[in-house]
PDB file of C-alpha atoms and ligand atoms in Angstrom:
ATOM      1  CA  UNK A  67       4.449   7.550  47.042  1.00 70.00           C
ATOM      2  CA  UNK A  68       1.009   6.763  45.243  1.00 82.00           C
ATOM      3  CA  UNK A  69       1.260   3.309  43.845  1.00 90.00           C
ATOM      4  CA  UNK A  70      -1.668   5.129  41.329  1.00 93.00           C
ATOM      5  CA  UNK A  71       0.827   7.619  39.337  1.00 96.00           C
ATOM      6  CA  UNK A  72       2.617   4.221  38.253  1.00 98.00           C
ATOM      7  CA  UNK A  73       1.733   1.374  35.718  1.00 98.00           C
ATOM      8  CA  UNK A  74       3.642  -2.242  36.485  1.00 98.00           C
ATOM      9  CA  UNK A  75       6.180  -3.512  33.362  1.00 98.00           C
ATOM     10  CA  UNK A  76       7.413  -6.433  32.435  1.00 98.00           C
ATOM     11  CA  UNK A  77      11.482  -6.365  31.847  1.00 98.00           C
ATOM     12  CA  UNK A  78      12.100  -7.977  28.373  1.00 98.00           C
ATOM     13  CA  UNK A  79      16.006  -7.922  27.788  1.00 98.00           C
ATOM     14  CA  UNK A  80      18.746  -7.060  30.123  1.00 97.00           C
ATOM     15  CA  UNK A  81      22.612  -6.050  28.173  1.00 97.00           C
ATOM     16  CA  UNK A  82      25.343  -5.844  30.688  1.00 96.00           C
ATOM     17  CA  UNK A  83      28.169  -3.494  29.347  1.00 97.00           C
ATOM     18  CA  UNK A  84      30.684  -4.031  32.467  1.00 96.00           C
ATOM     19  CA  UNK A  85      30.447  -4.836  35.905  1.00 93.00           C
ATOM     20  CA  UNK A  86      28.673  -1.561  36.551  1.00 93.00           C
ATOM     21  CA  UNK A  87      27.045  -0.770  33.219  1.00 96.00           C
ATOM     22  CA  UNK A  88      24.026  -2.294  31.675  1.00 96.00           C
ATOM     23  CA  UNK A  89      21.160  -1.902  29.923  1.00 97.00           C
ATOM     24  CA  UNK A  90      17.104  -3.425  29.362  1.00 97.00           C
ATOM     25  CA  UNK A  91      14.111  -3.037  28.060  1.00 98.00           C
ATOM     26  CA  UNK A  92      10.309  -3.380  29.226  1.00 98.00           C
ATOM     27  CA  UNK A  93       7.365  -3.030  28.100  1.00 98.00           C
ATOM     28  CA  UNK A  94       5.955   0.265  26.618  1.00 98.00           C
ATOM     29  CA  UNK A  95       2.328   1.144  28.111  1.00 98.00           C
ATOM     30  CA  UNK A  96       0.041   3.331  25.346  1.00 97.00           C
ATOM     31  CA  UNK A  97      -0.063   5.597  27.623  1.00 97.00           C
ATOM     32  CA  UNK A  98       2.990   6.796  27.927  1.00 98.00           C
ATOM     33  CA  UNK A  99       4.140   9.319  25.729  1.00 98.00           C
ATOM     34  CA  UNK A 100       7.461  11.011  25.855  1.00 97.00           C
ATOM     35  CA  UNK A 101       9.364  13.137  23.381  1.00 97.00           C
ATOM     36  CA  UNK A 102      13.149  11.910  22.630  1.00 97.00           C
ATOM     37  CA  UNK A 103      15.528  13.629  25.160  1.00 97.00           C
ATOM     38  CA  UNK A 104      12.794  13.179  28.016  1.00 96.00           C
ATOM     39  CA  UNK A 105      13.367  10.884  31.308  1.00 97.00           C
ATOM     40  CA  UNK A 106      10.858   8.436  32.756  1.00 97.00           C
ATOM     41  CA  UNK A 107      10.599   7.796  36.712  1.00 97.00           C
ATOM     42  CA  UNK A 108      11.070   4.031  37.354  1.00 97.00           C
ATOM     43  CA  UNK A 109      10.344   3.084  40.506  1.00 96.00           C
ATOM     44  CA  UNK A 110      11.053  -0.812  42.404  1.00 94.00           C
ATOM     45  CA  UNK A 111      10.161  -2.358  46.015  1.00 90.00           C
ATOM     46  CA  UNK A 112      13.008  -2.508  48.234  1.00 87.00           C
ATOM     47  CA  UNK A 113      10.994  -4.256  51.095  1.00 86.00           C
ATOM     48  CA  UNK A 114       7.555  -1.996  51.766  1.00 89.00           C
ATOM     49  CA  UNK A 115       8.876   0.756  49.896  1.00 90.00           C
ATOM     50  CA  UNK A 116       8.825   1.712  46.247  1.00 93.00           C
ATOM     51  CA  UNK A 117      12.293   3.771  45.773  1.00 93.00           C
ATOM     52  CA  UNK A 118      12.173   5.902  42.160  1.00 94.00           C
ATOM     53  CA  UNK A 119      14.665   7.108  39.989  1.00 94.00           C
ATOM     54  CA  UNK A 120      14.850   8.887  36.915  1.00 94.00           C
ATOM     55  CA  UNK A 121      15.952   7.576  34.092  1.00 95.00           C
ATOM     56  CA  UNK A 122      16.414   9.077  30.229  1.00 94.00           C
ATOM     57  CA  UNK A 123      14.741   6.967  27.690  1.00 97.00           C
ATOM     58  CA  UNK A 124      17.480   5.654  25.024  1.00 98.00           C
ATOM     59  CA  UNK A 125      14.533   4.271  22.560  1.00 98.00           C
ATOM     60  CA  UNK A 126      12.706   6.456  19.879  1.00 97.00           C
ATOM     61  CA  UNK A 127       9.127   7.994  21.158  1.00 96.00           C
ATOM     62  CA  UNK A 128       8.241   5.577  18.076  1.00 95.00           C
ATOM     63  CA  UNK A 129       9.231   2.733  19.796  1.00 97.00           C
ATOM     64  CA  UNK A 130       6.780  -0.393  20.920  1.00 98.00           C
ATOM     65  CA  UNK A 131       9.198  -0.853  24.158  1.00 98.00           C
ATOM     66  CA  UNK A 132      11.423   1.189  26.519  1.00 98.00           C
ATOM     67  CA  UNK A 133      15.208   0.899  26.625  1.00 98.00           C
ATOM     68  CA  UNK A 134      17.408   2.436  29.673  1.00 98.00           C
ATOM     69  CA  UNK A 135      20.715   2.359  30.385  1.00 97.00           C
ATOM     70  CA  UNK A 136      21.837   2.545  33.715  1.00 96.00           C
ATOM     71  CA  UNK A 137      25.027   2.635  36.322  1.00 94.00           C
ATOM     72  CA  UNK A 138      25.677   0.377  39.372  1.00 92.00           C
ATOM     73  CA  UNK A 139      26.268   2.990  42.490  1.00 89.00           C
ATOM     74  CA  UNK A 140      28.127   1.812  44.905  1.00 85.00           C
ATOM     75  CA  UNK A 141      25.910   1.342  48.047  1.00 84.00           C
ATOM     76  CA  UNK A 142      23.001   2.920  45.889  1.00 84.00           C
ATOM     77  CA  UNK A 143      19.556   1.916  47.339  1.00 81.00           C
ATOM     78  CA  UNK A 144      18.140   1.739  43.576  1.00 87.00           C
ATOM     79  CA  UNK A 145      20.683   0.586  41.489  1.00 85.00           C
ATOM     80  CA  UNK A 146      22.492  -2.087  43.881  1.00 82.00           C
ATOM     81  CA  UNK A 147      18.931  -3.802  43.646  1.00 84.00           C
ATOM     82  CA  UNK A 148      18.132  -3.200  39.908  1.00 87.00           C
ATOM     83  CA  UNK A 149      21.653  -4.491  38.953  1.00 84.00           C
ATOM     84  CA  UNK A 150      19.999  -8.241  39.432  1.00 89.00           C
ATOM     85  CA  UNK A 151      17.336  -7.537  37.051  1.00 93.00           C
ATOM     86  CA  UNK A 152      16.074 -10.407  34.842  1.00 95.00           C
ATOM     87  CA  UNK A 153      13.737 -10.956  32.300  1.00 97.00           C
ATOM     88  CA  UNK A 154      10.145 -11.174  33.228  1.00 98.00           C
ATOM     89  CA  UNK A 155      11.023  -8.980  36.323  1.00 96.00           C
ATOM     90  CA  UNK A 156       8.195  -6.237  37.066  1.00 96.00           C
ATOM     91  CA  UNK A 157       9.303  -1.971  37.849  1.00 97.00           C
ATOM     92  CA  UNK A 158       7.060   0.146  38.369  1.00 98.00           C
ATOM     93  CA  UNK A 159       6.957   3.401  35.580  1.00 98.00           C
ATOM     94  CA  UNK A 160       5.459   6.189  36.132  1.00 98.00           C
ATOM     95  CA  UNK A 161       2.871   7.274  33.235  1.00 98.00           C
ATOM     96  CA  UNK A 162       4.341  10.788  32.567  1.00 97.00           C
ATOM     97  CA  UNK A 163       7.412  11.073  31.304  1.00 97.00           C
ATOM     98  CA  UNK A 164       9.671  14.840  32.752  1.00 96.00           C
ATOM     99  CA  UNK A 165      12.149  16.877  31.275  1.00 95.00           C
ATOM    100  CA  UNK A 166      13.222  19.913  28.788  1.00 94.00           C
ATOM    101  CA  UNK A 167      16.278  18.500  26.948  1.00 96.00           C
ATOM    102  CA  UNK A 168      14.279  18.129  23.594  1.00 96.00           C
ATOM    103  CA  UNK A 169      15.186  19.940  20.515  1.00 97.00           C
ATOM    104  CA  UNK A 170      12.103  21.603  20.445  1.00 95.00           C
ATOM    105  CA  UNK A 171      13.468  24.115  22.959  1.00 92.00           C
ATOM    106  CA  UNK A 172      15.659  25.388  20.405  1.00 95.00           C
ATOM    107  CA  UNK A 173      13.535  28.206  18.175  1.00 94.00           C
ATOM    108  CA  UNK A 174      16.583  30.899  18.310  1.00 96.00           C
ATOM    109  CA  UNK A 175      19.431  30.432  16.229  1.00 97.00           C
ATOM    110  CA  UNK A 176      17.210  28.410  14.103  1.00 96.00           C
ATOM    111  CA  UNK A 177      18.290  24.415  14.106  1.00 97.00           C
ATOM    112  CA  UNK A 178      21.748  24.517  11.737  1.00 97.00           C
ATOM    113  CA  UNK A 179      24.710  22.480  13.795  1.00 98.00           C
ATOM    114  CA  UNK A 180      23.796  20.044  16.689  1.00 98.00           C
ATOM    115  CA  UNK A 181      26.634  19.195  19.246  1.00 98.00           C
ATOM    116  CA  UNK A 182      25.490  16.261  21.637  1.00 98.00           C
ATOM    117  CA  UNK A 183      28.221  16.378  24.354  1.00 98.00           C
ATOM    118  CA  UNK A 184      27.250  12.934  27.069  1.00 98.00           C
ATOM    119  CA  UNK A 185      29.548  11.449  29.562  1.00 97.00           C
ATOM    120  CA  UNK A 186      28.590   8.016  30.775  1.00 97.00           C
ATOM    121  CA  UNK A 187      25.220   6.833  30.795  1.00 96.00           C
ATOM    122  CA  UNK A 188      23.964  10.836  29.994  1.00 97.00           C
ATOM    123  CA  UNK A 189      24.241   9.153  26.345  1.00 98.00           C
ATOM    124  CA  UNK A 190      20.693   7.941  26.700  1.00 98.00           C
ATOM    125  CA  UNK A 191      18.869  10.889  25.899  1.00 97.00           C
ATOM    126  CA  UNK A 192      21.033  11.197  22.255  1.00 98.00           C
ATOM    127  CA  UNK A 193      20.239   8.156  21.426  1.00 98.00           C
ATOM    128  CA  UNK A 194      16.744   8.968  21.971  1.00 98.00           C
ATOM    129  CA  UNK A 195      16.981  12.119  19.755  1.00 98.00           C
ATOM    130  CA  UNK A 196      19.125  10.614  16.648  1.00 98.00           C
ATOM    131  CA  UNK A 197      16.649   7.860  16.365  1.00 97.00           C
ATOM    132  CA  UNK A 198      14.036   9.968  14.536  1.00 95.00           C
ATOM    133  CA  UNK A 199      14.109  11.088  11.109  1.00 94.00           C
ATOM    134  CA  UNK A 200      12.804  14.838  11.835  1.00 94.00           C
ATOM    135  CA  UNK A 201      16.413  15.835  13.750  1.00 96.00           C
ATOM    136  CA  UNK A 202      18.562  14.279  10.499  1.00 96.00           C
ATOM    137  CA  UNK A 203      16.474  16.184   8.211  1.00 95.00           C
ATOM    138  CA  UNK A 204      16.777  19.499  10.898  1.00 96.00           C
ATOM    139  CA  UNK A 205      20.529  19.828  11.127  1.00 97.00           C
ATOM    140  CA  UNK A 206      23.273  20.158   8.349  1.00 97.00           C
ATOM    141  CA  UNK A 207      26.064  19.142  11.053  1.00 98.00           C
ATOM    142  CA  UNK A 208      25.680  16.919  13.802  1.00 98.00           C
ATOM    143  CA  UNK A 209      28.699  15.907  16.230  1.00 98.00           C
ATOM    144  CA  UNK A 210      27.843  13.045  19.394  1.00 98.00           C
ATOM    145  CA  UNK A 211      30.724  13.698  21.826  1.00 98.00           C
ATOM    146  CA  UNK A 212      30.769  10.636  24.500  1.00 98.00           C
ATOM    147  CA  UNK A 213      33.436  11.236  27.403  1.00 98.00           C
ATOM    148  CA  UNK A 214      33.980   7.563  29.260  1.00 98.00           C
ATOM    149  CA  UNK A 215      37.067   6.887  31.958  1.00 98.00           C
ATOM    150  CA  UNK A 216      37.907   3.620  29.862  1.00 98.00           C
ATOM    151  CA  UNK A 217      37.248   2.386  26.262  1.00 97.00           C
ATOM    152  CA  UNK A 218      35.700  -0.391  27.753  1.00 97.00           C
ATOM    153  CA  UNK A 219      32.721   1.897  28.984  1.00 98.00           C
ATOM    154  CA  UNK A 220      31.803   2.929  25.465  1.00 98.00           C
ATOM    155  CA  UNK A 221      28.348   1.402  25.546  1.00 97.00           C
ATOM    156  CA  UNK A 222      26.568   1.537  22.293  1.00 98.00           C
ATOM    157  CA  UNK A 223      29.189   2.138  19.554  1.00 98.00           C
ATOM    158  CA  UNK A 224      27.890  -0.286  17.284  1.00 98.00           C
ATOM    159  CA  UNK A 225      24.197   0.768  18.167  1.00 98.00           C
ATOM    160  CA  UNK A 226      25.240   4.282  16.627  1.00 98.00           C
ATOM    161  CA  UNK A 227      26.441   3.083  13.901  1.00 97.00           C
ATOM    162  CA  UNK A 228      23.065   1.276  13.152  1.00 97.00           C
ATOM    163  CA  UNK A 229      21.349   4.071  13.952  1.00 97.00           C
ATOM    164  CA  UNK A 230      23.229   6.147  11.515  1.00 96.00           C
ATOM    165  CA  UNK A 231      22.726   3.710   8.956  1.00 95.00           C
ATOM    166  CA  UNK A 232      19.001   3.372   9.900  1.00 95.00           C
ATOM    167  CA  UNK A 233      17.909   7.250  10.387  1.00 95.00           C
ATOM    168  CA  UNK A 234      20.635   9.741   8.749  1.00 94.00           C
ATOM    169  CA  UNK A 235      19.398   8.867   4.726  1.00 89.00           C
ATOM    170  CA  UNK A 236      22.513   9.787   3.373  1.00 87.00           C
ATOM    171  CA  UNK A 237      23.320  12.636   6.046  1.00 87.00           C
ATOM    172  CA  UNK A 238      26.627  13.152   5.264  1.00 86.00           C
ATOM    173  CA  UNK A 239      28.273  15.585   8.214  1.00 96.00           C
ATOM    174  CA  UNK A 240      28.003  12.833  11.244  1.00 97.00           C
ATOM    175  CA  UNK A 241      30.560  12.579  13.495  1.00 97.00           C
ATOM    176  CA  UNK A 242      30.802  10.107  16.657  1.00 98.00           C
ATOM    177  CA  UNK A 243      33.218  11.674  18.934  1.00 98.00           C
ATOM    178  CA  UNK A 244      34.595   9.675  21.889  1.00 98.00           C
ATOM    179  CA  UNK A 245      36.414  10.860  24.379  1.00 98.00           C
ATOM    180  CA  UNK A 246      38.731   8.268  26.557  1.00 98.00           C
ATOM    181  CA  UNK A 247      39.592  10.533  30.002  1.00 98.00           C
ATOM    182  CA  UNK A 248      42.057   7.766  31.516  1.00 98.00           C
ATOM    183  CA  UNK A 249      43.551   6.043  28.195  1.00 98.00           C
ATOM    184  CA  UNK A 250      46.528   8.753  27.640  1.00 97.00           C
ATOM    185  CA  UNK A 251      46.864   7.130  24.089  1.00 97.00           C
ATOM    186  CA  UNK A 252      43.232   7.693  22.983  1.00 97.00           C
ATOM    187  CA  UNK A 253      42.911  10.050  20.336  1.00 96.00           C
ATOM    188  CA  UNK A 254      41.086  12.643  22.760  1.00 98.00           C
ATOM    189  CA  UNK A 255      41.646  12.144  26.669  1.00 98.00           C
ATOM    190  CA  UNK A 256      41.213  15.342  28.393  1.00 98.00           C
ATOM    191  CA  UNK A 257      37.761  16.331  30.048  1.00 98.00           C
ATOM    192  CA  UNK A 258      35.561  18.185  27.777  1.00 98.00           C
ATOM    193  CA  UNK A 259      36.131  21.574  29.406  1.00 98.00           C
ATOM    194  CA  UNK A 260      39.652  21.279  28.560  1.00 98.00           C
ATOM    195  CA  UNK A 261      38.792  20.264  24.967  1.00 98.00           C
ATOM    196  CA  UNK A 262      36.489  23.126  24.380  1.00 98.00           C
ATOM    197  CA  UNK A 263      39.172  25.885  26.401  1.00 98.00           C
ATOM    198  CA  UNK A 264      41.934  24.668  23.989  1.00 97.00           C
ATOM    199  CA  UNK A 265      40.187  23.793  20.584  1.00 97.00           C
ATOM    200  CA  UNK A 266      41.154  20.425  20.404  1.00 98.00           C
ATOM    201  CA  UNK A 267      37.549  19.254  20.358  1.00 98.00           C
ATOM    202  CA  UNK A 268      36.204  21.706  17.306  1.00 98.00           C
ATOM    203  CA  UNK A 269      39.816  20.475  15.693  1.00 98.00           C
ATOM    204  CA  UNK A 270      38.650  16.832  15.676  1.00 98.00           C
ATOM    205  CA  UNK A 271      35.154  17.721  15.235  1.00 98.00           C
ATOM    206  CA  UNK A 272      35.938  19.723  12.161  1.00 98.00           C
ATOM    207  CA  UNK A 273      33.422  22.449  13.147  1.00 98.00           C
ATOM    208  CA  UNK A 274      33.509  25.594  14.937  1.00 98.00           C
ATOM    209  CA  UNK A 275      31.134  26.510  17.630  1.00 98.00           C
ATOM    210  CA  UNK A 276      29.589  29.582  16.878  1.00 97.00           C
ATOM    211  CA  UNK A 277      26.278  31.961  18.611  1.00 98.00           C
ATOM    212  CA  UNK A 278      24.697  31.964  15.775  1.00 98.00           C
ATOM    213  CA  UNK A 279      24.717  28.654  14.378  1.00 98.00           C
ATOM    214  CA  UNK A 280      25.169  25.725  17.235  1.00 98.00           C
ATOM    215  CA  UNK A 281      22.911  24.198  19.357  1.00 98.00           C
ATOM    216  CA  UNK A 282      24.522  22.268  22.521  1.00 98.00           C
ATOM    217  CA  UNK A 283      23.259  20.035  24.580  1.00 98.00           C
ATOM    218  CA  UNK A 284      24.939  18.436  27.602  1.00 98.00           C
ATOM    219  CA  UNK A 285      23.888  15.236  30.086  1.00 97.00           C
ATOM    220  CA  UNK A 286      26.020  13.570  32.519  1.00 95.00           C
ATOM    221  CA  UNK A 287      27.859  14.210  35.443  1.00 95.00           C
ATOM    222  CA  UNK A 288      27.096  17.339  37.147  1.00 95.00           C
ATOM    223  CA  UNK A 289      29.829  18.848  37.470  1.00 97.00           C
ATOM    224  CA  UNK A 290      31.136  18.217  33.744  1.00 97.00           C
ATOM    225  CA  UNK A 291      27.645  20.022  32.799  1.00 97.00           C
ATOM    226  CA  UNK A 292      29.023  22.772  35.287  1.00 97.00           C
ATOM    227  CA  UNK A 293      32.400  22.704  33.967  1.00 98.00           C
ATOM    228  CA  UNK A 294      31.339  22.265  30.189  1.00 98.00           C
ATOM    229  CA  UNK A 295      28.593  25.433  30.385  1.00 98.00           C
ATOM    230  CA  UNK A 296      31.312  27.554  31.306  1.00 98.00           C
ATOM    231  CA  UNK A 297      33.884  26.502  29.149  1.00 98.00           C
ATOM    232  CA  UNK A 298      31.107  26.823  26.219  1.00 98.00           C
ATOM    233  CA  UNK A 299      30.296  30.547  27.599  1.00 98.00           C
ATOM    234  CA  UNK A 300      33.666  31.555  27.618  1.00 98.00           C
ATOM    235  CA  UNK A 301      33.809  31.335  24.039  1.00 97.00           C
ATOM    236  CA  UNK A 302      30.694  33.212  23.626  1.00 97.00           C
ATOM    237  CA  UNK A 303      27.861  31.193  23.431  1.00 98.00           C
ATOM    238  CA  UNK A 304      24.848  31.704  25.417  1.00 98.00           C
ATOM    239  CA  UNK A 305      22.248  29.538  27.864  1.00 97.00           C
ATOM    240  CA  UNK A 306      18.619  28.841  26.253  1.00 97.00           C
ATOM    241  CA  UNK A 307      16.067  30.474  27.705  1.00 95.00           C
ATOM    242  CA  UNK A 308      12.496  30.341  26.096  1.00 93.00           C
ATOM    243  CA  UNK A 309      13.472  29.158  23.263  1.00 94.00           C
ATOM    244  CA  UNK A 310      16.737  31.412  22.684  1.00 97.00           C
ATOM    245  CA  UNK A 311      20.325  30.394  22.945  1.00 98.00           C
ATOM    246  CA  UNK A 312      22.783  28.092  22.667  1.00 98.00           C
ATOM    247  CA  UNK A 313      23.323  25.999  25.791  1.00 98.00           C
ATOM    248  CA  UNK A 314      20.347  23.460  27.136  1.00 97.00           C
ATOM    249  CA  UNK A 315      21.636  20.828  29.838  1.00 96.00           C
ATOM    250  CA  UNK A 316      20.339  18.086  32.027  1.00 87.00           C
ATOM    251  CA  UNK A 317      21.950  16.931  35.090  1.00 78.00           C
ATOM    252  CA  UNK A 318      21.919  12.861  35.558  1.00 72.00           C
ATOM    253  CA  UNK A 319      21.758  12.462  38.982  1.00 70.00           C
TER     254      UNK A 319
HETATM  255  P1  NAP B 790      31.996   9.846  35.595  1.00 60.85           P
HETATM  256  O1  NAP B 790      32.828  10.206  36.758  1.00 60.85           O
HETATM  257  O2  NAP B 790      30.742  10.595  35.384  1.00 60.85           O
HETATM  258  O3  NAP B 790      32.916   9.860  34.306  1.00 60.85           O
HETATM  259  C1  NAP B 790      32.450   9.745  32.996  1.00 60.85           C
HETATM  260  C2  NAP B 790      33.216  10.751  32.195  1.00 60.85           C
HETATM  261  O4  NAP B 790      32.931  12.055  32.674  1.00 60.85           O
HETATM  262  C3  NAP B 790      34.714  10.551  32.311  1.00 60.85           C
HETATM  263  O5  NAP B 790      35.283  10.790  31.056  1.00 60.85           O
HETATM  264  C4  NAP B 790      35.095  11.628  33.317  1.00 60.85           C
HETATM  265  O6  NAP B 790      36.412  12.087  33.224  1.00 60.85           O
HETATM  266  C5  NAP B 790      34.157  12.732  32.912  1.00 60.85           C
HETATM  267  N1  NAP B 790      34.040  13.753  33.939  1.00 60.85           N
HETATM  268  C6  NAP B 790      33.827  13.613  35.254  1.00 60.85           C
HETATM  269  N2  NAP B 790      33.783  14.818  35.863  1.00 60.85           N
HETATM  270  C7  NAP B 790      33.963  15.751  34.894  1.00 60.85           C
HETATM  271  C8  NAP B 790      34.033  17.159  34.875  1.00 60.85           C
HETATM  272  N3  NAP B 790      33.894  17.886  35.990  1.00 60.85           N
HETATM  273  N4  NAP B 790      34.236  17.774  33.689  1.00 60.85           N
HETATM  274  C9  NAP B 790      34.382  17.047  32.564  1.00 60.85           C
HETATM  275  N5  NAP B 790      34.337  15.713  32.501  1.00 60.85           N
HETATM  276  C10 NAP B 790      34.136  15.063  33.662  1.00 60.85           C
HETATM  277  O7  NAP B 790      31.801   8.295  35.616  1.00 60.85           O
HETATM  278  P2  NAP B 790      30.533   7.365  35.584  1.00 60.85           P
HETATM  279  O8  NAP B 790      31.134   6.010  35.696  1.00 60.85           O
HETATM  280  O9  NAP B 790      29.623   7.674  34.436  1.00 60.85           O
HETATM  281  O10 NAP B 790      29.816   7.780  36.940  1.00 60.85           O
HETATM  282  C11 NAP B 790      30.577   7.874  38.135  1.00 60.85           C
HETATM  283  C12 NAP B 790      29.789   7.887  39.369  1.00 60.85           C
HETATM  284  O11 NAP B 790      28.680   8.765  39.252  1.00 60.85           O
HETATM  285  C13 NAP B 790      29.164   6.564  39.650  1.00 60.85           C
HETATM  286  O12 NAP B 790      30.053   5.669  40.243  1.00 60.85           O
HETATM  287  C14 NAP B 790      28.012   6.970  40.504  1.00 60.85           C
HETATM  288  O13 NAP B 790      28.370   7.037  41.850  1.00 60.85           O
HETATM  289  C15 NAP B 790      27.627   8.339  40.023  1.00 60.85           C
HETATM  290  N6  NAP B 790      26.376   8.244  39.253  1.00 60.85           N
HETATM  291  C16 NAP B 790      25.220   8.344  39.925  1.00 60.85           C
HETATM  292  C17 NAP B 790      24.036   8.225  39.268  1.00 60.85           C
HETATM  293  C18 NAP B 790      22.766   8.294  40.017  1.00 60.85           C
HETATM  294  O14 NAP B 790      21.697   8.119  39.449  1.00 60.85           O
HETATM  295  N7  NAP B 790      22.802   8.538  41.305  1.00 60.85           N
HETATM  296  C19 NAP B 790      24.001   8.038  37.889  1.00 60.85           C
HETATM  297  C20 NAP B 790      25.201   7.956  37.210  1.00 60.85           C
HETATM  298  C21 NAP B 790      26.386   8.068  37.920  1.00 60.85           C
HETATM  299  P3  NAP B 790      37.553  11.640  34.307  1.00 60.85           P
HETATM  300  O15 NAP B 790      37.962  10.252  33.921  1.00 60.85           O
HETATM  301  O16 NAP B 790      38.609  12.667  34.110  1.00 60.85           O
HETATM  302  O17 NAP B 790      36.937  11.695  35.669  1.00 60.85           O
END
């Protein structure tokens, strides 16, 4: 891989979550632009090599740095390395950011309810998203639904929170959804295709998903996006294409 396509960062804060969850931050090169929902390619040296991943950016594209938040994998070439990150550290980022999870997608219903639906670290890109002003302002309702095994791998409640009280000006139909799959006594602990099949999650969520009025967007696991799209067809709604439909999804790894 071209060592060109790539600018060299400095890490500037490292969070860790749990044993296998953390987050940091690095510099921001002027450069690179991105638009909220979008991943960046973040590459490190594991001996000669430079081995890349993507990664969704959890900071506003107003932002002066670059926040991720990442998983350990077990045995992962990438992660088992990056998991030792400090400050002052240097990754390699590559200077265009990817990806079509943005709200701009969306021209067909026009923008009216927004359902974020994230398991694990396929948060990032929502944060990204309710971070700017424009997407407060662009939907009445908004629900953020974020499916974790454990309550202890709720990352970022308080950052939401702040973010509410820093972006929604007095947006008053907010609602932070979690999910807790392996906590029976958790207020919602099914998988989200189960939730959508049986109601449960427009119950809680106090808002019906309808063709002609919701936008959904899904990032995590795989197969929950493959699960969840066809739980979310079955009750009518449709994929986006060009800028028409319902349903716009990004895989996370
Ligand atoms: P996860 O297995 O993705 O679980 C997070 C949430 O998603 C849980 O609530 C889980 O429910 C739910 N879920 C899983 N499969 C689902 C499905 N088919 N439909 C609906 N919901 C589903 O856990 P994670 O800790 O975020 O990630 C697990 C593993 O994914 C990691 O250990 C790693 O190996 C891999 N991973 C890889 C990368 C990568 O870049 N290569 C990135 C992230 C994760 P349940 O509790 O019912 O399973």
């Amino acid at each position: 891989m071209s060592l060109e396509k790539f600018s060299q960062e400095t890490v500037l804060s490292v969070h860790r979550w749990t044993n296998n969850l953390f987050s940091f931050t690095m510099t921001r090169p002027a450069h690179f632009k991105f638009s909220a929902g979008q991943f960046a390619r973040i590459g490190i040296m594991v001996g000669e090599e430079l081995v890349v991943r993507a990664y969704s950016v959890v900071s506003s594209p107003f932002d002066e740095t670059l926040e991720f938040f990442s998983i350990v994998v077990p045995d992962g070439a990438f992660t088992s390395n990056l998991q030792h990150l400090q400050v002052g550290d240097q990754l390699y980022l590559e200077k265009v950011a990817y990806g079509y999870l943005t709200l701009a997608r969306y021209q067909k219903p026009l923008p009216q309810d927004l359902w974020l639906l994230a398991t694990g670290t396929g948060l990032a890109p929502f944060l990204s998203m309710l971070q700017d002003f424009e997407t407060w302002k662009s939907y009445q309702q908004i629900r953020l639904v974020y499916s974790v095994r454990t309550s202890a791998e709720l990352a970022y409640v308080d950052r939401i929170q702040d973010i509410y009280d820093t972006f929604a000006e007095g947006h008053s139909d907010f609602k932070f959804i979690p999910v807790i799959t392996r906590e029976p006594d958790a207020q919602l602990h099914e998988r989200l295709p189960v939730l959508i099949a049986n109601g449960e999650l427009e119950r809680v969520a106090e808002l019906k998903m309808d063709v002609n009025t919701t936008h959904v967007m899904l990032c995590g696991n795989p197969e929950m996006v493959e699960d969840t799209k066809e739980a979310l067809k079955a009750k009518g709604l449709i994929m986006n294409r060009r800028g028409e439909g319902n349903i716009s999804v990004e895989n996370y790894w």
